[in-house]
Coordinates of C-alpha atoms and ligand atoms in Angstrom, one line a residue:
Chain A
X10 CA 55.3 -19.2 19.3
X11 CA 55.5 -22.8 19.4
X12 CA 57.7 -24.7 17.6
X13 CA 59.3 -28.2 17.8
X14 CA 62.3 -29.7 15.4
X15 CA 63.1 -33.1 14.9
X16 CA 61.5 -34.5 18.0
X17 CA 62.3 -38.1 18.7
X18 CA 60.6 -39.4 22.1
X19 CA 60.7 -43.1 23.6
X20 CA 58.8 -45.5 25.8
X21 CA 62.1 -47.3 27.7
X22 CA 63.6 -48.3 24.6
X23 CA 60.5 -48.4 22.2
X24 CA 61.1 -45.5 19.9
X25 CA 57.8 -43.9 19.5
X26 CA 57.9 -40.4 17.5
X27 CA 60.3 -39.9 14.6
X28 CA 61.8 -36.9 13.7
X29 CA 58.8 -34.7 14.3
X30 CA 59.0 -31.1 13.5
X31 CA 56.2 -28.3 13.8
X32 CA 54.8 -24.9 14.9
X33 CA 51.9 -23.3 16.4
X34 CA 51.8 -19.8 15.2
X35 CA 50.9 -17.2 17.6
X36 CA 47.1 -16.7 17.5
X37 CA 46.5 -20.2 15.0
X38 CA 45.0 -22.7 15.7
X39 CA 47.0 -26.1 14.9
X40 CA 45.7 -29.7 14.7
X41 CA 47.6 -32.8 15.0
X42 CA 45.3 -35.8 13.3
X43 CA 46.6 -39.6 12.8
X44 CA 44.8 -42.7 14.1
X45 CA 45.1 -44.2 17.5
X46 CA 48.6 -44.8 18.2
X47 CA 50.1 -42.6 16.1
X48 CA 51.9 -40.6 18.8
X49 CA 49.9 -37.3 19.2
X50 CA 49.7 -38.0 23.0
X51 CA 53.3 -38.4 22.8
X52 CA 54.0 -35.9 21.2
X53 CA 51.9 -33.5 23.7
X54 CA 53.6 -35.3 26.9
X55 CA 57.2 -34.4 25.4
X56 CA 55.8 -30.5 24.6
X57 CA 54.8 -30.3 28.1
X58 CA 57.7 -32.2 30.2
X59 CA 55.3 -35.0 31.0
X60 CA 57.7 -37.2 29.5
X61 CA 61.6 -36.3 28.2
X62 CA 62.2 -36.3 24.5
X63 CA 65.5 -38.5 23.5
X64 CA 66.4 -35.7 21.3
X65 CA 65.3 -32.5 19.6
X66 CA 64.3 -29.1 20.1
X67 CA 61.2 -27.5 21.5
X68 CA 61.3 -23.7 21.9
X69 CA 58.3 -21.4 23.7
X70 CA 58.4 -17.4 22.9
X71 CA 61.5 -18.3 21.1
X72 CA 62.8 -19.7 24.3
X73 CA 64.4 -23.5 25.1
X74 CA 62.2 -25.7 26.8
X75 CA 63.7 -29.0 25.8
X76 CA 64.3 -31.3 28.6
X77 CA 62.9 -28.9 31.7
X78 CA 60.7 -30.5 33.9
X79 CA 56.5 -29.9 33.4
X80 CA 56.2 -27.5 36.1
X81 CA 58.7 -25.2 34.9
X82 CA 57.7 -25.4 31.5
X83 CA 54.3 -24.7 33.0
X84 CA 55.2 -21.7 34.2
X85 CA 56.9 -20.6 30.9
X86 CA 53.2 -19.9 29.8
X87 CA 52.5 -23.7 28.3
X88 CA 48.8 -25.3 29.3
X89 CA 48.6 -28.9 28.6
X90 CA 44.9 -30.4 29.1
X91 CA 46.0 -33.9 29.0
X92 CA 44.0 -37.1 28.2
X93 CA 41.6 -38.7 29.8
X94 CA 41.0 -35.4 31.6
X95 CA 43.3 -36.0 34.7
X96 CA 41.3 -33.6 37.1
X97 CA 42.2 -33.4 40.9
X98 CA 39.3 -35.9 42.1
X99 CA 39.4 -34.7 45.6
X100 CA 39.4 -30.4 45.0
X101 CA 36.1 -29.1 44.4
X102 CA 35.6 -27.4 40.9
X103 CA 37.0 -23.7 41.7
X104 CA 40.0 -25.4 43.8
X105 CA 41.1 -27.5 40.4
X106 CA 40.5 -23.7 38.2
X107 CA 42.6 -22.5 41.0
X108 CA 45.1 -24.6 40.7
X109 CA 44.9 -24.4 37.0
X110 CA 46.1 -20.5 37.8
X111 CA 48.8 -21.8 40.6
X112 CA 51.9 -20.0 38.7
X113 CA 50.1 -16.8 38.7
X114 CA 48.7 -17.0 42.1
X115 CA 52.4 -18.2 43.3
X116 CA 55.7 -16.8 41.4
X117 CA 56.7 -17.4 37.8
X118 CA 53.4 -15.7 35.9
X119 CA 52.1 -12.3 35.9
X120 CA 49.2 -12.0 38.7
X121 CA 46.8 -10.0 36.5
X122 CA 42.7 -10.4 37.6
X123 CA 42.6 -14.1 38.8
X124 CA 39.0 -13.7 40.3
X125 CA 38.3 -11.9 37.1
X126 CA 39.3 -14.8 35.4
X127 CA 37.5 -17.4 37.4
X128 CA 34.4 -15.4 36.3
X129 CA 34.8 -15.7 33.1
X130 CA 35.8 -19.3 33.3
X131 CA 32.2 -20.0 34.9
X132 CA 30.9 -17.2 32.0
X133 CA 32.5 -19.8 29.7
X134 CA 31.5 -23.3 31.2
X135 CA 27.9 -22.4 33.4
X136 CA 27.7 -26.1 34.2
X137 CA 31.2 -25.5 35.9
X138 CA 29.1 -22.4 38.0
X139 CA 26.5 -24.6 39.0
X140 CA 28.5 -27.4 40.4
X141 CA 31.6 -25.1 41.9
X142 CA 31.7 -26.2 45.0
X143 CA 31.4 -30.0 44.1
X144 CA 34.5 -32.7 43.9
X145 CA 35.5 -33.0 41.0
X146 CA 35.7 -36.8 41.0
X147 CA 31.7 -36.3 41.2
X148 CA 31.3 -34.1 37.8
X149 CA 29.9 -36.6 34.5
X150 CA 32.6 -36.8 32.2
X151 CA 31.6 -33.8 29.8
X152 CA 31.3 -31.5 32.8
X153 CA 35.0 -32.8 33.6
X154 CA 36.2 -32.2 30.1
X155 CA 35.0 -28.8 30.8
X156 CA 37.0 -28.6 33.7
X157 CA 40.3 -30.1 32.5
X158 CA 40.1 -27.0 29.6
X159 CA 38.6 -24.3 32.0
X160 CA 41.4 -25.1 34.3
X161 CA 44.4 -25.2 31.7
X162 CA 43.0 -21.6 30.4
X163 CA 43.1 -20.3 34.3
X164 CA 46.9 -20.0 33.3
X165 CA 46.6 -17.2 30.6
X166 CA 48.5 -19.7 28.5
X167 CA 50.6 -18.4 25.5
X168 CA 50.1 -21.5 24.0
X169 CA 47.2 -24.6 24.9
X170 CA 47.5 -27.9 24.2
X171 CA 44.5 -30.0 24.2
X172 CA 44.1 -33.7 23.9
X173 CA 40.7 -35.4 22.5
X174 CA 38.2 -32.9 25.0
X175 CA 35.6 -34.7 23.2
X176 CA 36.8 -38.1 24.1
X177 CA 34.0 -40.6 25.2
X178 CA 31.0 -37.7 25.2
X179 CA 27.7 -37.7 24.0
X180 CA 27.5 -36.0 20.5
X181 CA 25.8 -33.6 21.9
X182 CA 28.8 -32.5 24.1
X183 CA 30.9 -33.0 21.7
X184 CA 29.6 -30.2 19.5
X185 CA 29.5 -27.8 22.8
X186 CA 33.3 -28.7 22.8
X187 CA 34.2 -27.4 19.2
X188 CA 31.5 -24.4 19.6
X189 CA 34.0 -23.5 22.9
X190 CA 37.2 -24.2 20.7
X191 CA 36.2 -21.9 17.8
X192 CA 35.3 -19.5 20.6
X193 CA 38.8 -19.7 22.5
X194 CA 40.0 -19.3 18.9
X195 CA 38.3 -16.0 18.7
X196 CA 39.6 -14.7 21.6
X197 CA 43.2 -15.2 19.7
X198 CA 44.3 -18.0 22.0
X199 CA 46.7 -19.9 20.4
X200 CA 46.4 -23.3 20.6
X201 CA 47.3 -27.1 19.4
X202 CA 44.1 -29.6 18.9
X203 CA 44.2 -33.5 18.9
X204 CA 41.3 -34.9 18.0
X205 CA 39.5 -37.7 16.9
X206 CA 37.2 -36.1 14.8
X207 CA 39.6 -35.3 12.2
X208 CA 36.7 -33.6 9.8
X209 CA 35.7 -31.0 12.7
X210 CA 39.5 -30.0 13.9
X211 CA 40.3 -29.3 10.3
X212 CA 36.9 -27.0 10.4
X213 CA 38.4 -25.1 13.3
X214 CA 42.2 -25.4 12.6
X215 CA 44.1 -23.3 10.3
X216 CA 47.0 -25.6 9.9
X217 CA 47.1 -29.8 10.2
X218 CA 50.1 -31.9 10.6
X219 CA 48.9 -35.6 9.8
X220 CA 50.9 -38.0 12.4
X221 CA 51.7 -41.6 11.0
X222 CA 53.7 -44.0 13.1
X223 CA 55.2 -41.8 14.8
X224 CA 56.6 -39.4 11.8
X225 CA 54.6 -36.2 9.9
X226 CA 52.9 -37.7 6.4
X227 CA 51.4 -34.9 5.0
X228 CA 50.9 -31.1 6.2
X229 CA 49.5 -28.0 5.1
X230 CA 46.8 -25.6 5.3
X231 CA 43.7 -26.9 7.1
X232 CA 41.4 -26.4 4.0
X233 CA 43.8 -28.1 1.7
X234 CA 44.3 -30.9 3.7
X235 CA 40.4 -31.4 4.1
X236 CA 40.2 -32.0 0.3
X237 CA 43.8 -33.9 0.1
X238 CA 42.7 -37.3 -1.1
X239 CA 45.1 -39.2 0.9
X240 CA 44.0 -37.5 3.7
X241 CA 39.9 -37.8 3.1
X242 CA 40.7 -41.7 2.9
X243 CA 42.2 -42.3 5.6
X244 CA 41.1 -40.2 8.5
X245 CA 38.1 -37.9 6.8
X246 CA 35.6 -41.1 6.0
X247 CA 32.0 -42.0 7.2
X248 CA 33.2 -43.2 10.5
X249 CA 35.2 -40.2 11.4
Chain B
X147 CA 33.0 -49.1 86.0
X148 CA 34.7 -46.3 87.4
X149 CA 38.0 -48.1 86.7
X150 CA 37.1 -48.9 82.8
X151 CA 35.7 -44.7 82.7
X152 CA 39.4 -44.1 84.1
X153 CA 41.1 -46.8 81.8
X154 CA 39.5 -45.5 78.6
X155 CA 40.7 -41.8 80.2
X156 CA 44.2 -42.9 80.5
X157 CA 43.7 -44.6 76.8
X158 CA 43.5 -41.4 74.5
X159 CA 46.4 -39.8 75.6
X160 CA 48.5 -42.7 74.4
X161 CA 46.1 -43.2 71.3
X162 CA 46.0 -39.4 70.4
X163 CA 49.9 -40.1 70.3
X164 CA 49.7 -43.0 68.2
X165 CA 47.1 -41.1 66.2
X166 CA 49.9 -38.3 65.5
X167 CA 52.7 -40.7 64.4
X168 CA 49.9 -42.3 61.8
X169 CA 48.7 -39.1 60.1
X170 CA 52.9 -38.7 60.0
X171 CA 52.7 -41.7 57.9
X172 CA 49.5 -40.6 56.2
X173 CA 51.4 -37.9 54.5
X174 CA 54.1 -38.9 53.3
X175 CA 51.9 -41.9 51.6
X176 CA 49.6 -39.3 49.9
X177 CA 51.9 -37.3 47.9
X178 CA 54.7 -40.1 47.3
X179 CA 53.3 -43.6 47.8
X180 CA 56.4 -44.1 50.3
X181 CA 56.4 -44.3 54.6
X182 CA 59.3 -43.5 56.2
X183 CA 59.7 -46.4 58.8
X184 CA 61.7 -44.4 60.9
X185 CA 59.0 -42.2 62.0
X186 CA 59.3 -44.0 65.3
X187 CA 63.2 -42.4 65.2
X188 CA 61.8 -39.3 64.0
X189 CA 59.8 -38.9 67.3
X190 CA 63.2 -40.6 69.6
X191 CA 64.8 -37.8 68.1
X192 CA 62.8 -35.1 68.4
X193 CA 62.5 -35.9 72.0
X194 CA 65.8 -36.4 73.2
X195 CA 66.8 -33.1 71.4
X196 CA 63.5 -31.2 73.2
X197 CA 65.6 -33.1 76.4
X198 CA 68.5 -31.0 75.9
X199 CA 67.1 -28.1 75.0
X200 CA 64.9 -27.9 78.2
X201 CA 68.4 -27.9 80.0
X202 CA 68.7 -24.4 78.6
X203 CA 65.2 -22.6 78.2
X204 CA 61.3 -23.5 78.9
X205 CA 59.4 -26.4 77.8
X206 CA 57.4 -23.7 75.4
X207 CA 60.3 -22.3 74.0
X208 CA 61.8 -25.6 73.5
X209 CA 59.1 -26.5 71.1
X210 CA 59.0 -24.4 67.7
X211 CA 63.3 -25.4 68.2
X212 CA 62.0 -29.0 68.3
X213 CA 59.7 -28.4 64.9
X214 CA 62.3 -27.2 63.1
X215 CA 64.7 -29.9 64.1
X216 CA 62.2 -32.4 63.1
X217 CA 61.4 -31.1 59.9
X218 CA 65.2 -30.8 58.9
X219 CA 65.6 -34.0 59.7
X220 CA 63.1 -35.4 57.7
X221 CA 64.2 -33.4 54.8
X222 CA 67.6 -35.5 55.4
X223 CA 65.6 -38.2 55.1
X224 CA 63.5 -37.6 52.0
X225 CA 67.0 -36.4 50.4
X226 CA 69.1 -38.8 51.5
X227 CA 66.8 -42.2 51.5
X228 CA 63.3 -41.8 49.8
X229 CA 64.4 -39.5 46.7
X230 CA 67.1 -41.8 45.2
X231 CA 64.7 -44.5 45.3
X232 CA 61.4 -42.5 43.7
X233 CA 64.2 -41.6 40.8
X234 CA 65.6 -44.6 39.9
X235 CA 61.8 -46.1 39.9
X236 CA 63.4 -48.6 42.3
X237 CA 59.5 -49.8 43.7
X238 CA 61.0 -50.6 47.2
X239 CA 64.2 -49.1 47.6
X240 CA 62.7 -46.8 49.8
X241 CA 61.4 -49.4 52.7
X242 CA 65.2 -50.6 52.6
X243 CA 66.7 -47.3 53.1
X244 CA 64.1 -45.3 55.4
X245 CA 64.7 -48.8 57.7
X246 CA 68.5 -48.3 58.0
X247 CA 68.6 -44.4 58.2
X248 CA 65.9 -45.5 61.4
X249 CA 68.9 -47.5 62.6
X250 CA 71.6 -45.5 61.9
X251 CA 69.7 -42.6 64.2
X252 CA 69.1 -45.1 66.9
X253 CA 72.7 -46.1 67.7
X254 CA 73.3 -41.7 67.0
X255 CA 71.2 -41.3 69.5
X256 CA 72.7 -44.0 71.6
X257 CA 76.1 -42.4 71.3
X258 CA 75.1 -39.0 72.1
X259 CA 72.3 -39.8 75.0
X260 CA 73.8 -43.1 76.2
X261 CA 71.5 -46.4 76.9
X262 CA 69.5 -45.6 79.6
X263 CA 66.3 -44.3 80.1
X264 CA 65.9 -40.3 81.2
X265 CA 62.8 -38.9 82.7
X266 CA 61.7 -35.6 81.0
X267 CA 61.0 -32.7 83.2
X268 CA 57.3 -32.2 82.9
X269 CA 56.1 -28.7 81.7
X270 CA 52.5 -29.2 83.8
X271 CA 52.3 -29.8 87.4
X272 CA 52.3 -33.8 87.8
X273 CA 49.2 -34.2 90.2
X274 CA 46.1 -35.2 88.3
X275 CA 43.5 -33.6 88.2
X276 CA 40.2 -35.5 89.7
X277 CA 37.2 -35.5 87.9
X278 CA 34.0 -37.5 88.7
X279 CA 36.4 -39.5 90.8
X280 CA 38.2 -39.7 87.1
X281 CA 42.0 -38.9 87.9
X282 CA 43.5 -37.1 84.5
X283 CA 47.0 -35.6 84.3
X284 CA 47.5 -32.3 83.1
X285 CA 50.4 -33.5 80.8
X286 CA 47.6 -35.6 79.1
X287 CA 45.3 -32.8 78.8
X288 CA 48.2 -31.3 76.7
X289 CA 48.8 -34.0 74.5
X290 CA 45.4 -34.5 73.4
X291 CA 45.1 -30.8 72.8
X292 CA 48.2 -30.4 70.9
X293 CA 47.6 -33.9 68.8
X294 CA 44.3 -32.2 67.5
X295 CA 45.8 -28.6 67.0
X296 CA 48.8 -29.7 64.5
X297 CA 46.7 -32.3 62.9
X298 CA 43.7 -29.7 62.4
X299 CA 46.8 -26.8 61.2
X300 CA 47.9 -29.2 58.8
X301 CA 44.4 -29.8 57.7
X302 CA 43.6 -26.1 57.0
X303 CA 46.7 -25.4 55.1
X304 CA 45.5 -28.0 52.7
X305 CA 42.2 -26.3 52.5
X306 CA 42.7 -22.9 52.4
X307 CA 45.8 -22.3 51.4
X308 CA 47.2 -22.4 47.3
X309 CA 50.2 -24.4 48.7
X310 CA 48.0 -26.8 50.6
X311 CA 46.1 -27.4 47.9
X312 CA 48.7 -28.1 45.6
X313 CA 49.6 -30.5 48.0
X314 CA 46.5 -32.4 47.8
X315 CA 46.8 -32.5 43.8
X316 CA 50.3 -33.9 44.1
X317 CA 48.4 -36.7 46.3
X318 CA 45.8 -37.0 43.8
X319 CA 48.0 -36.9 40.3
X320 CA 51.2 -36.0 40.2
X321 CA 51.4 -36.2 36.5
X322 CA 48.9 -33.6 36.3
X323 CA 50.1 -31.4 39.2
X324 CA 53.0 -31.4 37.1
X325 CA 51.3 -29.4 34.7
X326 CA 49.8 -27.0 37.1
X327 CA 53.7 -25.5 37.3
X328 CA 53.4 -27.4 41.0
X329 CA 56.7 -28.9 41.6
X330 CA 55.7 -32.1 42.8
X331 CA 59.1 -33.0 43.6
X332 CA 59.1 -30.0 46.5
X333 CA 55.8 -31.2 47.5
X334 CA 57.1 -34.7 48.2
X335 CA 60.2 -33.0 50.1
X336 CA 58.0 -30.8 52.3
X337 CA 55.6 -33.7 52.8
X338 CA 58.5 -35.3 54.7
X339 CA 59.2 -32.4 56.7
X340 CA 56.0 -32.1 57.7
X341 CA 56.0 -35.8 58.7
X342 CA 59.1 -35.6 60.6
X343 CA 57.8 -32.5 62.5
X344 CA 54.7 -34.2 63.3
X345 CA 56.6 -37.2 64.8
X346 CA 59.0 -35.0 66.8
X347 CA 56.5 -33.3 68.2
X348 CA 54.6 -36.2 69.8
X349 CA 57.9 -37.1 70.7
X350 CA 58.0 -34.1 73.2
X351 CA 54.5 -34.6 73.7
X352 CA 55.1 -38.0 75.7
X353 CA 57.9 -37.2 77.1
X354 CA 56.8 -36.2 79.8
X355 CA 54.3 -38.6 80.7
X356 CA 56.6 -41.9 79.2
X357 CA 60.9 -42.3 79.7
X358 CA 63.1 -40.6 76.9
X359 CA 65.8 -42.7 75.3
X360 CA 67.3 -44.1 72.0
X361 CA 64.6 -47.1 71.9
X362 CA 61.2 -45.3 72.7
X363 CA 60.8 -45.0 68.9
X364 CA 60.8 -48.5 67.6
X365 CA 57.4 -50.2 69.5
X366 CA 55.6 -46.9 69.1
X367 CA 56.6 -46.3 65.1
X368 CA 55.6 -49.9 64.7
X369 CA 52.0 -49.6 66.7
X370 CA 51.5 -46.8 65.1
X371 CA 52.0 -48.4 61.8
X372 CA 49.4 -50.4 62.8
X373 CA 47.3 -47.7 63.1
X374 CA 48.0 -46.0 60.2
X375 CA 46.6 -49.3 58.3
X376 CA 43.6 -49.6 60.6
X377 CA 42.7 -45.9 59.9
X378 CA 43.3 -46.2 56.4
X379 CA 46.6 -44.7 54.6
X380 CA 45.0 -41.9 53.3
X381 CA 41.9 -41.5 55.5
X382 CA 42.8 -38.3 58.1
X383 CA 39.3 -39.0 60.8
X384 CA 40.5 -43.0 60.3
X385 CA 43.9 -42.5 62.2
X386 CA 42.3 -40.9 65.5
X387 CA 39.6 -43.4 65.4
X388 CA 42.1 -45.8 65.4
X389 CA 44.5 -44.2 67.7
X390 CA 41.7 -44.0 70.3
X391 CA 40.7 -47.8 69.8
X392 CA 44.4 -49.4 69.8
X393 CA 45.7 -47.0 73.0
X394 CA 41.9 -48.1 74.9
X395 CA 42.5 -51.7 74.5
X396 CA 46.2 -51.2 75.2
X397 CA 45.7 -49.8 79.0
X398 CA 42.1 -51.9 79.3
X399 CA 44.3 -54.8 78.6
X400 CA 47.2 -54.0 80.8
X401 CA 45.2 -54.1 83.8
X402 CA 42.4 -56.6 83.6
X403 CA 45.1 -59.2 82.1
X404 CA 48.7 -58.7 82.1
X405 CA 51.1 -55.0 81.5
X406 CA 53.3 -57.5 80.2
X407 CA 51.1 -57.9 77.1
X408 CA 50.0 -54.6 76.9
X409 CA 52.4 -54.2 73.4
X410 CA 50.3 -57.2 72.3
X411 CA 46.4 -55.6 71.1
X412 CA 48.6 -53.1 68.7
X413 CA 50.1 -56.0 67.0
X414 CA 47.2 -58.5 66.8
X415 CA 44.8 -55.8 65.5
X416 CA 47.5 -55.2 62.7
X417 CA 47.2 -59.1 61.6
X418 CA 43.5 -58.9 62.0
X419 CA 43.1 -55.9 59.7
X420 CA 45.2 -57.1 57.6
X421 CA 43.6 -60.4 57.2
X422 CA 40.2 -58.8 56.8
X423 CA 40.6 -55.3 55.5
X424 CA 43.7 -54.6 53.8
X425 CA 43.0 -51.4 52.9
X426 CA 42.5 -50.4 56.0
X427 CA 38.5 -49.1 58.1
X428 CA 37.8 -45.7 56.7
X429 CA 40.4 -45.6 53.6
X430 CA 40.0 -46.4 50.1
X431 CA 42.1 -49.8 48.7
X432 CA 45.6 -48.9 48.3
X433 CA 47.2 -52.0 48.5
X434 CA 47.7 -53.8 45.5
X435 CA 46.5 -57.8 45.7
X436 CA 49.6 -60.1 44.6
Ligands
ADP182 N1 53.0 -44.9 28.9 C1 53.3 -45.7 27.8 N2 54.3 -46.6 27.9 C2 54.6 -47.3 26.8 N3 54.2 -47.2 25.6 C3 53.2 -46.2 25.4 C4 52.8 -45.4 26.5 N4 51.9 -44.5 26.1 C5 51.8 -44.8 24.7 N5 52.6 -45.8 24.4 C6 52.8 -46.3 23.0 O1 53.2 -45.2 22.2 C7 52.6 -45.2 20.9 C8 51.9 -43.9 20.7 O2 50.9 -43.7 21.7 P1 50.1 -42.3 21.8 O3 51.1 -41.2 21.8 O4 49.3 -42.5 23.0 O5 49.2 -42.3 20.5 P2 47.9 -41.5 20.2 O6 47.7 -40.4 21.2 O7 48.2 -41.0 18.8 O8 46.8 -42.5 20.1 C9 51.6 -46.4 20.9 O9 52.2 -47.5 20.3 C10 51.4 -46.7 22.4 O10 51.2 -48.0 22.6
MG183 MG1 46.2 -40.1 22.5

């Protein structure tokens, strides 16, 4: 489905990912772990156009998306919820799941049942149903969380990438985002996690890649890499 | 007080004018962070074309001809001027080359329409209209109505519409409009058109009512720079509120102290704004303290 070989991605001329190669199986559910830094943003930006990788190869259904720009790569059937959320401040709730469905609603993406979906989004997220008609910009941070992931899945993504959803919530939110992920991974959607709980995306995940300066350390099946010593050490301890 | 009642009257033609050239600039500066300083050109243009073609055909039928013309043109100049400079990240490349295409139109224009000043057949009958001993031109009536229609268009389309909205993403984060499959660089392009076609259509607008030739632009694009900071850059409601004020005090100042500094007001309310309010009445802080 996914898959990306020998990635190498800069900042100007700061080299930041080294040779990375990986794949997101249709259906799995893959996590990228590695402390802050690492490159897992990166890594997401040059998946999804954000950003152009210096060299490398990223593929989509088995087609080349290396090097084309985010909105085509969009409409190749990629969802990216990015950091820090990055919702459209201004657009009320169902204008930014709208939007989230712009390539189907436009050219590029099969139509299929876009109210349907929008149903199913609020079905999904009832805080999101409650506050529809609100600006964004006005939503608490977990409600926007909700809204950055509702809105990438208003594309009937083939694949979805998503980038620390529980970043800065509550614990209690932060719980309602892996009960939502484990859901979305019942539904077969295949996806690739970052997250800063490293414990609870190897719980959910099938497959980890562990990030380290930039490169791949260690990778393998989620439950081996949950008791990999290395890995319980560095990324699995008290504080995580 | 009659004569301030008709002073304000005469005042929001000319303000509803400068209104339009602001939101012009207004929406360029949403989904780009760039102005084209030759909107002032952009309306020249558009006017001294409408000129010609109301040789050949009505005023009415002049006018889609004119929108068209005015948003090729400003795709020329989004192409030509403004997208170079967003790709090579140059921060102000774009105030550079907007400024000389502005003057490379001018002396266009004054090679094809010469240097002197042509009056523009009027569409409207030219005897005003009284009105609680009020005297209003029909020509005015028009340009206040037609000011509000394209600015309230333009304002649905980004409501209702999927395009319009992705418009408004693109203003809000481009990055993430990105991902949305919107391609932001298209918006930025269309945002210019629509800029350009605002400005040519207030050219034809006043037209009527002012002179037509190559330097109309340059004292109105710059006042209604002016306005444009006083309303806010990305405030819509700011621009007409600030239209109405700079073209009030403009006529209220031409005739209780001198037409000869009527150009003045315009000018000094820029300064004061600026000193006071950089970011404008009714917008949120854009520009960036040094
Ligand atoms: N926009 C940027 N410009 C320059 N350097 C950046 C930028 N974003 C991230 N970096 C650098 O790239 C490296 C990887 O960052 P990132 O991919 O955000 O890591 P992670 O998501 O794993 O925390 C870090 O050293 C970071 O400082
Ligand atoms: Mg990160």
């Amino acid at each position: 489905m996914l898959q990306i070989e020998n990635l190498n991605a800069a900042y100007g001329k700061v080299e930041v990912l080294h040779n990375i190669s990986l794949s997101v199986p249709k259906g799995k559910v893959v996590t990228l772990i590695g402390s802050n830094g690492a490159g897992k943003t990166t890594t997401m930006r040059a998946v999804s156009g954000m950003i152009q990788p210096t060299s490398g190869k990223i593929s989509l259904n088995g087609k080349a998306i290396t090097g084309l720009p985010s909105n085509k790569i969009a409409r190749s059937g990629l969802a990216h919820s990015p950091e820090g959320r990055r919702v459209f401040a201004t657009l009320s709730v169902t204008d930014n799941l709208l939007l989230g469905a712009f390539p189907r609603l436009t050219f590029g993406r099969e139509k299929g049942d876009v109210p349907g979906d929008l149903a199913r989004i609020f079905e999904l997220f009832p805080r999101l149903k409650e506050r529809a008609e609100q600006q964004a910009g006005t939503l608490s941070g977990g409600e926007q969380q909700m809204l950055a992931m509702g809105r990438a899945l208003m594309l009937n993504p083939d694949v979805l990438l998503l980038d620390e959803p529980s970043m800065g919530l509550a614990p209690l939110l932060v719980k309602e985002v892996f009960r939502i992920i484990s859901e979305l991974k019942g539904r077969g959607i295949t996806m690739l996690l970052v997250e800063q709980f490293a414990a609870a995306a190897l719980e959910v995940a099938d497959y980890g890649y562990v990030l380290e300066n930039g490169r791949i350390s260690v990778h393998g099946p989620a439950g081996q890499l949950k008791n990999d010593p290395a890995v319980k050490a560095a990324y699995l301890g008290a504080a995580h | 007080m009659e004569i301030l009642a008709q002073l304000i009257v005469s005042g929001i033609a000319l303000g509803m004018i400068y209104a339009l050239i602001a939101f012009g600039y207004q929406l360029t500066f949403a989904t780009s962070g760039t102005l084209n300083f030759g909107q002032g050109e952009a309306l020249m243009l558009g006017a001294l074309v409408g000129l010609t073609l109301v040789g050949h055909m009505s005023y009415w039928l002049m006018l889609p001809l004119v929108l068209v013309f005015g948003a090729l043109q400003g795709i020329f100049v989004e192409r030509v001027g403004v997208l170079p400079a967003i790709k090579t990240k140059s921060e102000f490349g774009w105030i550079m080359t907007t400024i000389s295409l502005a003057i490379i139109f001018k002396n266009v224009a004054e090679n094809v329409w010469g240097h002197d000043d042509i009056t523009f057949p009027s569409p409207l009958p030219t005897a005003p209209i009284q009105f609680l001993g009020i005297r209003v031109l029909p020509m005015e009536i028009l340009v206040v109505v037609g000011a509000l229609a394209i600015m309230l268009a333009v304002e649905m389309f980004n409501r209702k519409s999927i395009y319009g909205k992705a418009v408004v993403a693109t203003s809000n984060d481009r990055d993430a409009a990105g991902l949305m499959g919107i391609n932001t660089g298209m918006v930025i392009t269309f945002s210019y058109a629509l800029s350009s076609m605002t400005a040519a259509f207030a050219g034809v607008l006043i037209a009527p009512l002012t002179l037509t030739g190559s330097t109309m632009g340059v004292v109105l694009g710059l006042k209604a720079f002016s306005v444009a900071i006083i309303g806010g850059l990305n405030s819509g409601m700011g621009v007409i509120v600030g239209g109405l004020i700079l073209g009030i005090v403009e006529t209220t100042t031409g005739y209780y102290v001198s037409t000869g500094y009527k150009d003045v007001p315009g000018l000094v309310l820029l300064l004061l704004v600026l000193a006071i309010k950089p970011s404008g009445l009714f917008g949120k802080s854009v520009i960036k303290k040094v």
